[in-house]
Short mmCIF file of C-alpha atoms in Angstrom, two decimals:
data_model
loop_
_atom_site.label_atom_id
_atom_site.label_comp_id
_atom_site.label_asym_id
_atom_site.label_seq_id
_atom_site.Cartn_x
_atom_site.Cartn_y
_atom_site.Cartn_z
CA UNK A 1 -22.13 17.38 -0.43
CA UNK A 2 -23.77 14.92 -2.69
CA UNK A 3 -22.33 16.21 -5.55
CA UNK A 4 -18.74 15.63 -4.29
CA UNK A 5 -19.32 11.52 -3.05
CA UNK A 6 -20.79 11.52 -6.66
CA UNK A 7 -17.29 12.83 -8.59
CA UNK A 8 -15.62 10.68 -6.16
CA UNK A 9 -17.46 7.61 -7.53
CA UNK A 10 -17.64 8.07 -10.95
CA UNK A 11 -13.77 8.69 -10.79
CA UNK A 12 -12.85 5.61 -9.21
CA UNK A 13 -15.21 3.66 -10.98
CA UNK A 14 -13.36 4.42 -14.25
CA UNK A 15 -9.93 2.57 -12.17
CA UNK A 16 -12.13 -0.69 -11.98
CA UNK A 17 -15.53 -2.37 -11.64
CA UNK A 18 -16.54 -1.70 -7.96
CA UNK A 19 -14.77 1.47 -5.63
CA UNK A 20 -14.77 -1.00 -2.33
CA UNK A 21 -11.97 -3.19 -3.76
CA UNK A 22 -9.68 -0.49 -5.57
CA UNK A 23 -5.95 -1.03 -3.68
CA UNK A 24 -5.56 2.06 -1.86
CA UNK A 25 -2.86 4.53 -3.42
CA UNK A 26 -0.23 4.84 -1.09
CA UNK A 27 3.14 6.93 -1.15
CA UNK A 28 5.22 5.77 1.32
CA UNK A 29 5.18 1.92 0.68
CA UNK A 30 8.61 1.62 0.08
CA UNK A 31 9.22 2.09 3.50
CA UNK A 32 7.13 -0.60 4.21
CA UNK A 33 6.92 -3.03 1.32
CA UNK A 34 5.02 -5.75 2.93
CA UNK A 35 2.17 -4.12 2.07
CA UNK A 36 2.59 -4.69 -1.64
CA UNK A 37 4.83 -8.22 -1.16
CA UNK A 38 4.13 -10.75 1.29
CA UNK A 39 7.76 -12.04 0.36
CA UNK A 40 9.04 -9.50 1.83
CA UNK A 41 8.30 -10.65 4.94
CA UNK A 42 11.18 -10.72 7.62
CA UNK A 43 13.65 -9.33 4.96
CA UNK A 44 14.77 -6.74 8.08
CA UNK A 45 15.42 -9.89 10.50
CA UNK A 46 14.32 -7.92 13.30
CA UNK A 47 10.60 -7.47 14.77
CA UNK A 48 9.40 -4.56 12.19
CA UNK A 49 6.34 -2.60 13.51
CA UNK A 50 4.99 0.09 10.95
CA UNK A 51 1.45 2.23 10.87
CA UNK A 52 0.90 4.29 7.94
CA UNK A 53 -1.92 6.85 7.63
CA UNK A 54 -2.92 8.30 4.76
CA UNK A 55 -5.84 11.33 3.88
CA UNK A 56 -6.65 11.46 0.41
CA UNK A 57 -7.99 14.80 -1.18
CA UNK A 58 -8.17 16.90 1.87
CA UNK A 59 -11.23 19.34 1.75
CA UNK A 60 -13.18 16.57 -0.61
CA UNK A 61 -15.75 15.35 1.04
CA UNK A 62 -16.27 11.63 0.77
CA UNK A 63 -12.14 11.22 -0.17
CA UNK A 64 -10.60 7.82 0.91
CA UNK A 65 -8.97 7.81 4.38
CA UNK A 66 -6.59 4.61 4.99
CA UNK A 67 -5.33 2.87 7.58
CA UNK A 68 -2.19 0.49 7.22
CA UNK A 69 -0.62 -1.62 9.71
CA UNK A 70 2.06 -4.04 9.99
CA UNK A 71 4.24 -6.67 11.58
CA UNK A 72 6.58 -8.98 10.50
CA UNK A 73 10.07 -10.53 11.87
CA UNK A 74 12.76 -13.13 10.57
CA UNK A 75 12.62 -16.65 12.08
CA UNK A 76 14.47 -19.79 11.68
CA UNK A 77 18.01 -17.85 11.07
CA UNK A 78 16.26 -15.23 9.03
CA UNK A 79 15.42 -18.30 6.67
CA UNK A 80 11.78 -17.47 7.47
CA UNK A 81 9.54 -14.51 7.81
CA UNK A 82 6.31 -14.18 8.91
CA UNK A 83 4.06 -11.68 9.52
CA UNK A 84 0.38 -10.01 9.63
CA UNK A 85 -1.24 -6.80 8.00
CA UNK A 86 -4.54 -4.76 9.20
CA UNK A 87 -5.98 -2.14 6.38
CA UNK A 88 -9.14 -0.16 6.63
CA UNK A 89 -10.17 1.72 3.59
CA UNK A 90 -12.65 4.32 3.91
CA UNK A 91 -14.30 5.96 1.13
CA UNK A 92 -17.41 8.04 1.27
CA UNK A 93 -20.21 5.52 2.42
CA UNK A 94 -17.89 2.60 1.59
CA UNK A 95 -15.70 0.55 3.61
CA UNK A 96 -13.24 -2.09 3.16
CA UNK A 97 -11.34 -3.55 6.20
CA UNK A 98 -8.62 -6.71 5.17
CA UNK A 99 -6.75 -9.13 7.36
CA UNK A 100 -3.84 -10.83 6.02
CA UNK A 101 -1.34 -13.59 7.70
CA UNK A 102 1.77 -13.78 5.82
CA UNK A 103 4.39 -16.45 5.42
CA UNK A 104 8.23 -16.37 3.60
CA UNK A 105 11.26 -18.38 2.66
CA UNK A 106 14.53 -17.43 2.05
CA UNK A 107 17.26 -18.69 -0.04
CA UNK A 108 20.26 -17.76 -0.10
CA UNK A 109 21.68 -17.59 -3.71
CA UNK A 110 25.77 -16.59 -2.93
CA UNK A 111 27.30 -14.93 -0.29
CA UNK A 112 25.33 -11.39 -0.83
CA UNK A 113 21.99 -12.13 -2.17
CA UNK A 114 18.80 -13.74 -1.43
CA UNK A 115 15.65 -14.89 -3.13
CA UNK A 116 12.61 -15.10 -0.71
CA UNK A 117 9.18 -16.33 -1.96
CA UNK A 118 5.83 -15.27 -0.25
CA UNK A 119 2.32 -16.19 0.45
CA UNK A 120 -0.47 -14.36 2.16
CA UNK A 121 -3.68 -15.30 3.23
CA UNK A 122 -6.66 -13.57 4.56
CA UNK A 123 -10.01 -11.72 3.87
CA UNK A 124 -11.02 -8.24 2.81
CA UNK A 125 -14.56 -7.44 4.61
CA UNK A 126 -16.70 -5.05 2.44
CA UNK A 127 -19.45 -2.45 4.28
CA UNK A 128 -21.68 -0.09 1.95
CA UNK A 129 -24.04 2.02 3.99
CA UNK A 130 -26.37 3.68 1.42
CA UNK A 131 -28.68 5.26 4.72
CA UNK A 132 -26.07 7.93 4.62
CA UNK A 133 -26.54 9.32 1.26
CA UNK A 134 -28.79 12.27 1.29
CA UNK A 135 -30.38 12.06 -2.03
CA UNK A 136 -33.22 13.71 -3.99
CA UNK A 137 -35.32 10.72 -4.83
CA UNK A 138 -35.12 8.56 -0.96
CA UNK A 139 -37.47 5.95 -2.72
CA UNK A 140 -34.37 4.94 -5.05
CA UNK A 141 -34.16 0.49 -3.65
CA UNK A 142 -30.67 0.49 -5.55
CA UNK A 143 -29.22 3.40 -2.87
CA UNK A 144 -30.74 2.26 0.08
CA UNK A 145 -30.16 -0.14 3.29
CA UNK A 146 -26.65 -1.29 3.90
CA UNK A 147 -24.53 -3.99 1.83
CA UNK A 148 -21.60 -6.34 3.13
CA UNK A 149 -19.60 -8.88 1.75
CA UNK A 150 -16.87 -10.78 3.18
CA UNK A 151 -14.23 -11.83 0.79
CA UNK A 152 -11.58 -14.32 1.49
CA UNK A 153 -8.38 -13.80 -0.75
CA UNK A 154 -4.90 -15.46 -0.84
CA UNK A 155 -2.04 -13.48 -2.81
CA UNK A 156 2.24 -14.70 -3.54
CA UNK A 157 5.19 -12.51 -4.77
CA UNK A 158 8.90 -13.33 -4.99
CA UNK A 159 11.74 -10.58 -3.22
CA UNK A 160 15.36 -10.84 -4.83
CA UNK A 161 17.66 -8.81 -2.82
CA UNK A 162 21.93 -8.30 -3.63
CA UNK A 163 24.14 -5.71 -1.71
CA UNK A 164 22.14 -2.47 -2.79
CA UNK A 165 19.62 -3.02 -5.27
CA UNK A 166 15.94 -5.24 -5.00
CA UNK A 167 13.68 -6.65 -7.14
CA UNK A 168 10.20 -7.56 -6.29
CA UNK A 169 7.08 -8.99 -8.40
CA UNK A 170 3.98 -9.81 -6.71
CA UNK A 171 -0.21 -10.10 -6.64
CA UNK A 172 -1.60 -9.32 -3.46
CA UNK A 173 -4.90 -10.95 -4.16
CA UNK A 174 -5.46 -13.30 -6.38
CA UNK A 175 -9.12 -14.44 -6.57
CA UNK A 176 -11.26 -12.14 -8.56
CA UNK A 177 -14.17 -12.42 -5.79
CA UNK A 178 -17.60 -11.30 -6.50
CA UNK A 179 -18.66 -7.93 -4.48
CA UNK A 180 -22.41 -6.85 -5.15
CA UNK A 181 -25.18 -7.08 -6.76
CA UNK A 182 -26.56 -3.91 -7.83
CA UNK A 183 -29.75 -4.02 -10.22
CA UNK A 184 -29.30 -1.88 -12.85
CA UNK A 185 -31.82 0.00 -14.48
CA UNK A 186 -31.72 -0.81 -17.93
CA UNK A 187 -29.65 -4.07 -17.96
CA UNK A 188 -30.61 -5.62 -14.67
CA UNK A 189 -28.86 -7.22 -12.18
CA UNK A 190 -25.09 -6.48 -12.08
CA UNK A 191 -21.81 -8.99 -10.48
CA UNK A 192 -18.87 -6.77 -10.09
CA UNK A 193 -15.69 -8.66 -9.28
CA UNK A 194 -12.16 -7.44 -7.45
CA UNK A 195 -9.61 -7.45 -10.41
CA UNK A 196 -6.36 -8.73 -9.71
CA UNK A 197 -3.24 -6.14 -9.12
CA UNK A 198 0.17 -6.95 -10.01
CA UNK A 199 3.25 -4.95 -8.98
CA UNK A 200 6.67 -4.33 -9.70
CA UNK A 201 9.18 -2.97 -7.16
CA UNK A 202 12.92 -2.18 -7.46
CA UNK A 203 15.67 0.40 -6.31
CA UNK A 204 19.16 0.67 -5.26
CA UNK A 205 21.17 2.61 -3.33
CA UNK A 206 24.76 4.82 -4.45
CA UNK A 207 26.79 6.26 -2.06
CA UNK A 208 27.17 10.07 -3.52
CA UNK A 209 29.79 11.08 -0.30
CA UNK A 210 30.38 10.27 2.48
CA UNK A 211 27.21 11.34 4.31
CA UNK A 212 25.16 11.15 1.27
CA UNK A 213 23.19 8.42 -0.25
CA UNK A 214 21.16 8.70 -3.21
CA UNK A 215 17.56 6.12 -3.37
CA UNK A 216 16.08 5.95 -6.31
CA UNK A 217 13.64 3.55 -7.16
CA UNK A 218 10.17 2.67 -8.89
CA UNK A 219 6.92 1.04 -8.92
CA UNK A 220 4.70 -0.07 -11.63
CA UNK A 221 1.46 -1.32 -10.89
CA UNK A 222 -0.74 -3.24 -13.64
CA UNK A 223 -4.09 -4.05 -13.22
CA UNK A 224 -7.08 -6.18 -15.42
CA UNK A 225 -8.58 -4.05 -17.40
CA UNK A 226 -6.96 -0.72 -16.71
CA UNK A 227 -4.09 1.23 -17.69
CA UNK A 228 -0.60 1.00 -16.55
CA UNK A 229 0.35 3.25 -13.81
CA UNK A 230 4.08 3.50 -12.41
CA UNK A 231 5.66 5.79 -9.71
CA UNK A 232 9.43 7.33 -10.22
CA UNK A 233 11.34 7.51 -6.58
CA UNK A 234 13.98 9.63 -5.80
CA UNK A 235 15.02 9.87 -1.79
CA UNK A 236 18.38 11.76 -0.62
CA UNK A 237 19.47 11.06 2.77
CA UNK A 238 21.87 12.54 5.15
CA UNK A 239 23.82 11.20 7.80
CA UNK A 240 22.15 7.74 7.83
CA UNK A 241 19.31 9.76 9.62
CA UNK A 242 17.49 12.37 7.39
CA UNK A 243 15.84 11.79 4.02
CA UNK A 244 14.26 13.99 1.71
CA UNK A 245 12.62 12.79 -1.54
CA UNK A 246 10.09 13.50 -4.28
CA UNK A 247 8.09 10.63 -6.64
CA UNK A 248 6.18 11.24 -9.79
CA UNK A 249 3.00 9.46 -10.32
CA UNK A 250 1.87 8.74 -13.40
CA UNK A 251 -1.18 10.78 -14.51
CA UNK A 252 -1.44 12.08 -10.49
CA UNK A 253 1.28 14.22 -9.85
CA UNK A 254 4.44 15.07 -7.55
CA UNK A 255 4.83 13.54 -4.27
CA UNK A 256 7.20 15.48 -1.49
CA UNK A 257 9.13 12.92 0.70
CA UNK A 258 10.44 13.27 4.15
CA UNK A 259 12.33 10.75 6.40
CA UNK A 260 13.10 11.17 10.11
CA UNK A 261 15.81 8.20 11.86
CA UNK A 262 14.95 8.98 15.64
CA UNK A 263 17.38 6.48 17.07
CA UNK A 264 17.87 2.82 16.33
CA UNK A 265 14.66 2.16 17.31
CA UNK A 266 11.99 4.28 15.81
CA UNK A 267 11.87 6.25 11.77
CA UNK A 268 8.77 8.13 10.98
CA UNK A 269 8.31 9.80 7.49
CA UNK A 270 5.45 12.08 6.17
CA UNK A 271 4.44 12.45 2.04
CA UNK A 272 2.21 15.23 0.71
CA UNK A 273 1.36 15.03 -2.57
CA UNK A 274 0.16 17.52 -5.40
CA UNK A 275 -2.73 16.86 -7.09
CA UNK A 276 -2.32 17.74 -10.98
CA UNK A 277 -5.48 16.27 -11.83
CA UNK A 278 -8.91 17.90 -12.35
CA UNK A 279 -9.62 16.92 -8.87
CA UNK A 280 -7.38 19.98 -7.79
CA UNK A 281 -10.50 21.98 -8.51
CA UNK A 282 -12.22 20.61 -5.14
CA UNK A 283 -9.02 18.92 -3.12
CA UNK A 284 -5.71 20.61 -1.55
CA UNK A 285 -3.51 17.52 -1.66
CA UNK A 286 -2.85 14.31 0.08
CA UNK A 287 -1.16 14.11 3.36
CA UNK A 288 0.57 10.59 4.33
CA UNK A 289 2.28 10.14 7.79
CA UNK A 290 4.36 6.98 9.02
CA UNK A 291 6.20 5.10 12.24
CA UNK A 292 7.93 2.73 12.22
CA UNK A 293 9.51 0.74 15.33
CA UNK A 294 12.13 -1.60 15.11
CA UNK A 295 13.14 -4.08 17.68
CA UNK A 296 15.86 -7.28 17.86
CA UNK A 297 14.15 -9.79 20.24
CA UNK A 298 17.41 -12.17 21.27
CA UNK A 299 15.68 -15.44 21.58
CA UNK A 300 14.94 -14.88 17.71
CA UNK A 301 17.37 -13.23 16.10
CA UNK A 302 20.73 -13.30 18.31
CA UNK A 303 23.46 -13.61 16.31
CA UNK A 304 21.68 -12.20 13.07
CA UNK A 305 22.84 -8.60 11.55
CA UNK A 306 19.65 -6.43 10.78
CA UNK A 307 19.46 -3.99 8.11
CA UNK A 308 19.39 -0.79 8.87
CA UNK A 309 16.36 1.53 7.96
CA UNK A 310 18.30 2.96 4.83
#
């Protein structure tokens, strides 16, 4: 219903200045930090394959639906990385599909520990079909026809990584691009811009037992002219092959983690997470699901010991 794309836009308009370049929210990035870091780009040495989809606010009509996918290797001796990303955002009548080519270097600091630096480059194509709002007054010229924009964007971010812990600082996109103009009706025309995100990512891993590892780990993510939002990560796993987790999200709620290890060559995980906002009124959850396939092509990386997925 109308009323529903309407909450939905007034909610995410309070996050930034236009809802077709908000970052998606997504819960299982740390299994696939890419997303988040070009410079972590070939940081598993091996050809890394991963697809992450993710239904936001099920039963909400209008909620964001997004679609994440990645691939990235180490080159050059695992001295390079490069890789590509797909996204498409969906979000009531908006739509915002990106293309990203991504490029790393590594340097190895001592014996156990790396610094890699990133760049990506790419574009973020915006689509706003207004023809499929059903609203009272169809006469309205500032909901009508349909609006594009394509946006091209280049982002950097460094990846420190010793033994069991990483560090990561990056911003994705770093030109604050012009979206729409939307004439207002009191002030006139209107030039909303993409604001620039910056993130922070680090964990570590302990050995609890034998079988047991303990993850924890956290994200904080600033952007212009918002508040600060940061996610607390805590993953168990089991036999190098199960994990089981939970995250708190600032302001949003719990997140329930689970991990699956197939064999060497494929993980898959699922999130869920519980809304604790006002928006549990209308919305039953989110529901996040994840593969991952993992490959060591011997003309590239022969010789080279891959990580493995934990």
């Amino acid at each position: 219903m109308i009323r529903y794309r309407l909450i939905i836009l007034a909610i995410l308009s309070l996050a930034g200045k236009t809802l077709a370049q908000q970052r998606p929210v997504q819960s299982l990035y740390m299994f696939d930090p890419i997303l988040i870091n070009p410079a972590y780009a070939g940081t598993q040495v091996q050809l890394s394959a991963t697809a992450i989809y993710r239904n936001q606010w099920v039963n909400l009509e209008g909620a964001p639906k997004t679609v994440t996918a990645s691939v990235h290797s180490g080159f050059y001796k695992a001295k390079m990385g490069l890789g590509v990303i797909f996204a498409n955002d969906q979000i009531g009548i908006h739509n915002d599909a990106s293309f990203y080519g991504i490029y790393s270097y590594k340097i190895r600091l001592t014996e156990a520990s790396t610094l890699s630096f990133g760049l990506q480059g790419g574009f973020n194509n915006l689509r706003s079909d207004y023809n499929k709002l059903t609203l009272k007054n169809q006469g309205d010229p500032n909901l009508s026809g349909v609006l594009t924009k394509f946006n091209p964007n280049v982002g950097t971010g460094i990846f420190y990584r010793k033994k069991n812990f990483y560090f990561g600082a990056s911003v994705p996109q770093l030109i604050k691009n012009k979206v729409f103009n939307i004439e207002e009706p009191t002030s006139g025309p209107s030039l909303s811009r993409q604001e620039r995100y910056y993130y922070i990512l680090t964990g570590t891993t302990v050995k609890l037992a034998n079988q047991v590892k303990l993850f924890p780990s956290t994200l904080i993510r600033f952007q212009d002219q918002a508040p600060l939002s940061f996610d607390l990560n805590t993953t168990f796993v089991l036999y190098d092959a199960v994990g089981l987790g939970v995250s708190y999200r600032l302001n949003e709620g719990i997140v329930g983690l689970f991990e699956l290890q197939i064999n060497q060559n494929f993980h898959v995980g699922y999130a869920y997470d519980f809304t604790a906002s006002e928006l549990r009124q209308f919305s039953n959850g989110s529901h996040e699901i994840m593969i991952n396939y993992r490959i060591k092509i011997q003309k590239f990386h022969a010789g080279m010991p891959c990580p493995t997925y934990w």
